[in-house]
CSV table of C-alpha atoms (C1' of nucleotides) in Angstrom, one decimal:
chain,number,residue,atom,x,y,z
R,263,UNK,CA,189.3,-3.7,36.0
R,264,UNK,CA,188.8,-0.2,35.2
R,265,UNK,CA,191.3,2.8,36.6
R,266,UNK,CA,190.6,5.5,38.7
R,267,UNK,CA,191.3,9.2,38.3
R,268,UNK,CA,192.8,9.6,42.0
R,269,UNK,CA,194.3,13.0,43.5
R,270,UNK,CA,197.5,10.8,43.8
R,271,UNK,CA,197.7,10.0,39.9
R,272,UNK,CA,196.9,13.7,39.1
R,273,UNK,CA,199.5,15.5,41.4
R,274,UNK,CA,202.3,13.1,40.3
R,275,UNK,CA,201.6,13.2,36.7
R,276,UNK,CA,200.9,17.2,37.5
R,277,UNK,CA,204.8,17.2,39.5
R,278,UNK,CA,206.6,15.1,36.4
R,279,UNK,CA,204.8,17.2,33.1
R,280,UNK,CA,205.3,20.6,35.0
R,281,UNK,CA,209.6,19.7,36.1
R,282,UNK,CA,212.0,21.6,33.9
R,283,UNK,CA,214.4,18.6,34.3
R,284,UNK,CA,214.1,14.8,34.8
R,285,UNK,CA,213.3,13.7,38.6
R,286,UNK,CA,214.1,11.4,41.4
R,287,UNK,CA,211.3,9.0,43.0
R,288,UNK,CA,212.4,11.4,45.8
R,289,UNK,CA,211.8,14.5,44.2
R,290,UNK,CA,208.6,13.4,43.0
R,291,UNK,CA,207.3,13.0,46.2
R,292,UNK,CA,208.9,16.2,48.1
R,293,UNK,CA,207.0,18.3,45.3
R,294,UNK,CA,204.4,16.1,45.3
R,295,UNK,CA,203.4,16.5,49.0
R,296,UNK,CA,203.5,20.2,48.3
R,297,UNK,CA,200.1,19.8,47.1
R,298,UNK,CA,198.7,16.8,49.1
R,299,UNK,CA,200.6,16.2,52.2
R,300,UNK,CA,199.6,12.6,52.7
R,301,UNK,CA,200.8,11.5,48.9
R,302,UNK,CA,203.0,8.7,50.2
R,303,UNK,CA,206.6,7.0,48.6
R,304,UNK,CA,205.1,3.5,47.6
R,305,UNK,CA,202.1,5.4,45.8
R,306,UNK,CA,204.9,7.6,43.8
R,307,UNK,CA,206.6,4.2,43.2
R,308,UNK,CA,203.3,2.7,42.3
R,309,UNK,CA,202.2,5.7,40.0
R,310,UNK,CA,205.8,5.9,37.9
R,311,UNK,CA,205.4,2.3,37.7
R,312,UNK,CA,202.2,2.4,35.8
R,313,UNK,CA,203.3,5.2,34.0
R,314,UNK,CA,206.8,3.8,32.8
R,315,UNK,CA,204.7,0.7,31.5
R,316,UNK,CA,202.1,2.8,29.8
R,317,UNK,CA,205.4,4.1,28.2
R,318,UNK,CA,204.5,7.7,29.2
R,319,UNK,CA,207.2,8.3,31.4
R,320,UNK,CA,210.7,7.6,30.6
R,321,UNK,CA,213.6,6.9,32.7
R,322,UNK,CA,217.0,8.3,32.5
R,323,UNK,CA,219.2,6.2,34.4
R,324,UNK,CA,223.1,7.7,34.9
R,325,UNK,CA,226.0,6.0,36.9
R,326,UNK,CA,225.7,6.1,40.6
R,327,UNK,CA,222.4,8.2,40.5
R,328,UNK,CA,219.4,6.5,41.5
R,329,UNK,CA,217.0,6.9,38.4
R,330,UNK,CA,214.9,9.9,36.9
R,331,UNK,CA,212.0,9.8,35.3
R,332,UNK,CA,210.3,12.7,32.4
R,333,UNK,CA,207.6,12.9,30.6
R,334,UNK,CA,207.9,10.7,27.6
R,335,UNK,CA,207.8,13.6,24.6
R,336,UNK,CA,210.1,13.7,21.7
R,337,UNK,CA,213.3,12.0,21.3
R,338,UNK,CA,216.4,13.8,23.2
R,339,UNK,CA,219.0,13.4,25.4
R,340,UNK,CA,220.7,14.2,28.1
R,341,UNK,CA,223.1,16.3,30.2
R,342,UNK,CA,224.5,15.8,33.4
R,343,UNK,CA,226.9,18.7,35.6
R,344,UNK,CA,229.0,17.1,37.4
R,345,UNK,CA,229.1,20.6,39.4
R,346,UNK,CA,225.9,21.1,40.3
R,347,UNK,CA,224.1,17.2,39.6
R,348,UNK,CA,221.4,18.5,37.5
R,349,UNK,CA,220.2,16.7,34.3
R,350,UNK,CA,219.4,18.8,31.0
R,351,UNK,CA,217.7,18.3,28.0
R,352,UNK,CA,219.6,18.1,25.1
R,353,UNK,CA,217.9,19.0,21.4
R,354,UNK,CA,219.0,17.1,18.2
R,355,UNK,CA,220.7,13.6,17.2
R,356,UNK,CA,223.1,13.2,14.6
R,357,UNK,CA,221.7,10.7,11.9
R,358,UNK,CA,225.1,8.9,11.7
R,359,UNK,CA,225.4,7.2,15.1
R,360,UNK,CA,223.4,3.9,13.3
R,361,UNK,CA,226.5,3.3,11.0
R,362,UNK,CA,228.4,2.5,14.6
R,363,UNK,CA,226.5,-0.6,14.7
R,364,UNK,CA,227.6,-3.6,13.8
R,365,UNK,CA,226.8,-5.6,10.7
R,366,UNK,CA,223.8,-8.0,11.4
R,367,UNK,CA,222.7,-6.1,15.1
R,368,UNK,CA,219.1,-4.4,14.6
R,369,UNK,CA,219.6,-1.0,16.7
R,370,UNK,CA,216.0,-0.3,18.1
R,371,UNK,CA,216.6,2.5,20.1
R,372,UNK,CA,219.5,4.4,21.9
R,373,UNK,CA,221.0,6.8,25.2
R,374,UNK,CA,223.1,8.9,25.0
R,375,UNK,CA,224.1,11.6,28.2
R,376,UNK,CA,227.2,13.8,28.1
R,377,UNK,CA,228.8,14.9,31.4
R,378,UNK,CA,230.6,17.8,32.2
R,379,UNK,CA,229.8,21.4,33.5
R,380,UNK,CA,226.6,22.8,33.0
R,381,UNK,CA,226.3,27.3,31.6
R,382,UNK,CA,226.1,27.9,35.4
R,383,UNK,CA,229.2,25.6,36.7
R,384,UNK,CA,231.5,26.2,33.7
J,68,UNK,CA,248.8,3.9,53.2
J,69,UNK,CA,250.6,1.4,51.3
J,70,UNK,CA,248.3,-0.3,49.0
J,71,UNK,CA,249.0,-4.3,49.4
J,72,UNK,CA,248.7,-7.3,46.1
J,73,UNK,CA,246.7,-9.7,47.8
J,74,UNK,CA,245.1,-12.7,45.7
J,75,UNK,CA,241.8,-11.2,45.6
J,76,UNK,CA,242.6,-7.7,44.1
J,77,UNK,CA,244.8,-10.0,41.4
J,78,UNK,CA,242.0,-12.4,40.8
J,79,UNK,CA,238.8,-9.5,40.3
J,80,UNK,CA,241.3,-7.7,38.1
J,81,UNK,CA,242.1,-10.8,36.1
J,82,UNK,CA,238.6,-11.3,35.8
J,83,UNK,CA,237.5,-8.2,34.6
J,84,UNK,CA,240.5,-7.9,32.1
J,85,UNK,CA,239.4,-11.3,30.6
J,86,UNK,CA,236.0,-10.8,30.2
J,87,UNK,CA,234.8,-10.5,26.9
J,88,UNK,CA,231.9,-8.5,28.1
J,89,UNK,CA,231.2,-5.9,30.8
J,90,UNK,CA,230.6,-8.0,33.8
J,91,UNK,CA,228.1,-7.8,37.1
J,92,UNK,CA,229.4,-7.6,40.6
J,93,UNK,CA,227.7,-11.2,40.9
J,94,UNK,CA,229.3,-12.1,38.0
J,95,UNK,CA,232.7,-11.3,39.0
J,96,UNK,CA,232.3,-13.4,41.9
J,97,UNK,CA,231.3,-16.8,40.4
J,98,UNK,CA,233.7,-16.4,38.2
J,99,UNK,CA,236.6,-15.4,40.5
J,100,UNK,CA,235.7,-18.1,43.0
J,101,UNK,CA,236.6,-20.2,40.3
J,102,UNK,CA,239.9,-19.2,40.8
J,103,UNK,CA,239.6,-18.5,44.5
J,104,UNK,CA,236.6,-19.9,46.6
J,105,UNK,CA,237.3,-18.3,49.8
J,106,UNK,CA,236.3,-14.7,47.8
J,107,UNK,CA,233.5,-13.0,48.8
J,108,UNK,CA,231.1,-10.4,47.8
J,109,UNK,CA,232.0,-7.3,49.8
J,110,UNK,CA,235.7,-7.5,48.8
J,111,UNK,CA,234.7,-7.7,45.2
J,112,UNK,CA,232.8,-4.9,46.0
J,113,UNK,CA,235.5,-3.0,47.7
J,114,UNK,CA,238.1,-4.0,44.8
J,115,UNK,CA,235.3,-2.8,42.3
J,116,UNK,CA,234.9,0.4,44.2
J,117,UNK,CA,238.9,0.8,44.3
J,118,UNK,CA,239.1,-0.1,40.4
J,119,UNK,CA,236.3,2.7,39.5
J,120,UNK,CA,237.3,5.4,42.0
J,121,UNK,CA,241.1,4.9,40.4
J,122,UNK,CA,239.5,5.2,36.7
J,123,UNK,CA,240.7,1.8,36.0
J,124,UNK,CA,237.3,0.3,35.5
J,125,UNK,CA,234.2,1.9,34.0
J,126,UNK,CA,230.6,1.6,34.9
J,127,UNK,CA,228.3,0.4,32.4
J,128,UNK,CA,224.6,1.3,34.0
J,129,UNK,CA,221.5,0.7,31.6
J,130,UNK,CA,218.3,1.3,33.1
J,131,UNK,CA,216.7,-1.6,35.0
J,132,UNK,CA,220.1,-3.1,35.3
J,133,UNK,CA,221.8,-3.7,37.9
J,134,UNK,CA,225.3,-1.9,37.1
J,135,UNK,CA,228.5,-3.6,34.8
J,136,UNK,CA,232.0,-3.1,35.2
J,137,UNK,CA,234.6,-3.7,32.3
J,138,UNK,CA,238.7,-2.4,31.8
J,139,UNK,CA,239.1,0.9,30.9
J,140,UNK,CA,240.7,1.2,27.6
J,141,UNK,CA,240.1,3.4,24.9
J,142,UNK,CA,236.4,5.5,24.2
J,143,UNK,CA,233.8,3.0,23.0
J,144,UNK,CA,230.3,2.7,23.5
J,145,UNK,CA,227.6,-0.6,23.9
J,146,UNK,CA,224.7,-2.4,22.4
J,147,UNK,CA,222.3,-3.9,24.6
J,148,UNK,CA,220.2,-7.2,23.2
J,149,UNK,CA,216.5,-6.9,24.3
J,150,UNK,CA,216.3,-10.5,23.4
J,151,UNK,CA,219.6,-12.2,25.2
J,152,UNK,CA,220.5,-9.0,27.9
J,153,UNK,CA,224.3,-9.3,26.7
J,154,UNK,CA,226.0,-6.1,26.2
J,155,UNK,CA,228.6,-5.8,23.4
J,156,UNK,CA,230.9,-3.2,22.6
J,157,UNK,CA,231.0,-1.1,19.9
J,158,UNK,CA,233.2,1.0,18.4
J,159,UNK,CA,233.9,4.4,17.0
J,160,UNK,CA,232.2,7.4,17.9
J,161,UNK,CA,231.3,10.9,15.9
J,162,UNK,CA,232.7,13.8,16.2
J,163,UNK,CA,229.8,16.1,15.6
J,164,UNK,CA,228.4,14.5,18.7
J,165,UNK,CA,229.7,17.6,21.4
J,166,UNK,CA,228.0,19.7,18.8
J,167,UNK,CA,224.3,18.6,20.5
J,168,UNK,CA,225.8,20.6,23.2
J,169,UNK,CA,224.6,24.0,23.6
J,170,UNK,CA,226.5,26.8,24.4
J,171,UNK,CA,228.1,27.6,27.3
J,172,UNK,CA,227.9,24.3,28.7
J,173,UNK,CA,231.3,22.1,28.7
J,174,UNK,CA,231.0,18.5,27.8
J,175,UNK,CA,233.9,16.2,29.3
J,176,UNK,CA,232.3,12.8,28.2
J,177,UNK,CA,229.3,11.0,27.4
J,178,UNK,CA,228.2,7.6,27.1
J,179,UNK,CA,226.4,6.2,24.7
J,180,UNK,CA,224.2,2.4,24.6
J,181,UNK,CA,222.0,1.0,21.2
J,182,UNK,CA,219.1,-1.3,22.4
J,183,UNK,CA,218.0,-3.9,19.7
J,184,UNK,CA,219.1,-7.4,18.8
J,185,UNK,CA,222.4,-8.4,18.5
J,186,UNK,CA,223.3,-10.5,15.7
J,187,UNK,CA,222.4,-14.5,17.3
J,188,UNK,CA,219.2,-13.1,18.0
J,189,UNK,CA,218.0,-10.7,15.2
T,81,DC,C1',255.8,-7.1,63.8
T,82,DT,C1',252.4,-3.9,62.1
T,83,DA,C1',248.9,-2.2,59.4
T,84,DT,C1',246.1,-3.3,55.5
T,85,DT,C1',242.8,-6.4,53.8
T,86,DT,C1',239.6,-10.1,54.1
T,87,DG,C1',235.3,-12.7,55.4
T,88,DC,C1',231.4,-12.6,57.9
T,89,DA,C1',227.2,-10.8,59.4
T,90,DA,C1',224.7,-6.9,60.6
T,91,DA,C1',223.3,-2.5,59.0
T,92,DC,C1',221.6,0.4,55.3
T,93,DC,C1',219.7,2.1,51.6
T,94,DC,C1',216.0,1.9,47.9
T,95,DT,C1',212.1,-0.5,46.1
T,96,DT,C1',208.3,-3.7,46.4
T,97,DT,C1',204.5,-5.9,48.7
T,98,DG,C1',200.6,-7.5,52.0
T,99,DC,C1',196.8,-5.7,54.2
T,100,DG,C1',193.0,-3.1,56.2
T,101,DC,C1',190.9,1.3,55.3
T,102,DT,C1',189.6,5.1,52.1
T,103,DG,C1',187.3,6.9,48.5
T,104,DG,C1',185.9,6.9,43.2
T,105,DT,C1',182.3,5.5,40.5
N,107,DA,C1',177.9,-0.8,47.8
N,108,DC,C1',181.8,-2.5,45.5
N,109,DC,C1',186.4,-2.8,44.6
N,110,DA,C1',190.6,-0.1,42.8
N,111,DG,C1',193.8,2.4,45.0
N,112,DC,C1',195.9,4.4,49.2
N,113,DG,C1',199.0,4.7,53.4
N,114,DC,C1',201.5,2.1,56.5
N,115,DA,C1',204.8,-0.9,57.9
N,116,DA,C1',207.2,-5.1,57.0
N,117,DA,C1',209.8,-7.6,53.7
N,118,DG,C1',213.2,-8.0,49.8
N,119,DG,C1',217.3,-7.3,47.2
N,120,DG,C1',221.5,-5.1,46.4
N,121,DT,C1',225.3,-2.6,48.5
N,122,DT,C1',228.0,-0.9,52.4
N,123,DT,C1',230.3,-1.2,56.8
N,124,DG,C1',232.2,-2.7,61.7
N,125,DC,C1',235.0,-5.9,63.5
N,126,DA,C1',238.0,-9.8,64.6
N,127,DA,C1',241.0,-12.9,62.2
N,128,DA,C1',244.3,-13.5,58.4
N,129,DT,C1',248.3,-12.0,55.8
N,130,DA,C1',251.4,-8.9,52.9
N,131,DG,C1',255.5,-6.4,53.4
DNA sequence: CTATTTGCAAACCCTTTGCGCTGGT
DNA sequence: ACCAGCGCAAAGGGTTTGCAAATAG
């Protein structure tokens, strides 16, 4: 069973790597159908689907949003403005936050997202 | 709008209050029809929706979950067990976390979940 | 007695899936 | 030419909502 390179794979991949934040299945496929029209929902499910397994997509799931999904690059975090909705990238993560766990739990790997108001809200 | 203490708000409050764990909407309802039989899903819904929107309960989302509601008592965060799916609490929190935050920007809270394996399963 | 709250079932998302057609190789 | 992948539309699963009956105050 061998994959395709489709226009489909290439414009969503192309939509996700090129967003300057994190994105909506939704958003995906609004931006998406910017440069081919017929790109339809279930393949932008289909695609993030096969991408989140492949582990090259990650997905940032927050509290009453539907998930997000961004290219899977170095570990970071997250920001969400509770003004304006949008999610940021945020640099850095402090060493210590492995002593919080428990004696005998194996911590693999973590989230963290602050909320609050973004430079352009505040 | 007076609000009213019916038997179901006590019983989904009871339940959430004695769990030792956040809880699902689902299982808030097995395990307040325990109490009550006649309770169904929507109130537990609306009571949950009541509970959150009056910051009484707290929404635990982790990505590919379906969302948990626990009390709302002091700042903690959670560990997630890739091998059983329970979610424990943890506690404590550093202070140098708001310093990831870059300038300008105003953090109000954050969350913050471990995945791994809790201690039955590591 | 009156207005809120409940339970039920239908309506609504959002996401997944079956299927015939398209198009990559 | 073959078959993975697409678009469509229907199905699924979880959550919300309209409404008549039940019930707290």
């Amino acid at each position: 069973m061998q994959v395709r390179n489709t226009k489909q794979k290439q414009v969503v991949t192309k939509v996700i790597q090129e967003a300057e934040c994190p994105l909506t299945v939704h958003e995906v496929l609004a931006r998406g159908q910017k440069m081919l029209p017929s790109l339809s929902l279930a393949t932008v499910y289909r695609e993030i689907g096969r991408l989140t397994e492949a582990h090259e997509l990650q997905t940032v799931a927050i509290p009453g949003d539907p998930p997000r999904y961004e290219a899977h690059s170095h570990h970071h975090h997250h920001f969400k403005c509770t003004g304006c909705d949008k999610v940021y990238e945020i640099e850095g993560c402090p060493k210590e936050l492995k002593s919080l766990v428990p004696k005998g739990f194996k911590p693999v790997t973590h989230d963290l997202t602050f909320y609050g108001l973004c430079k352009a809200c505040n």
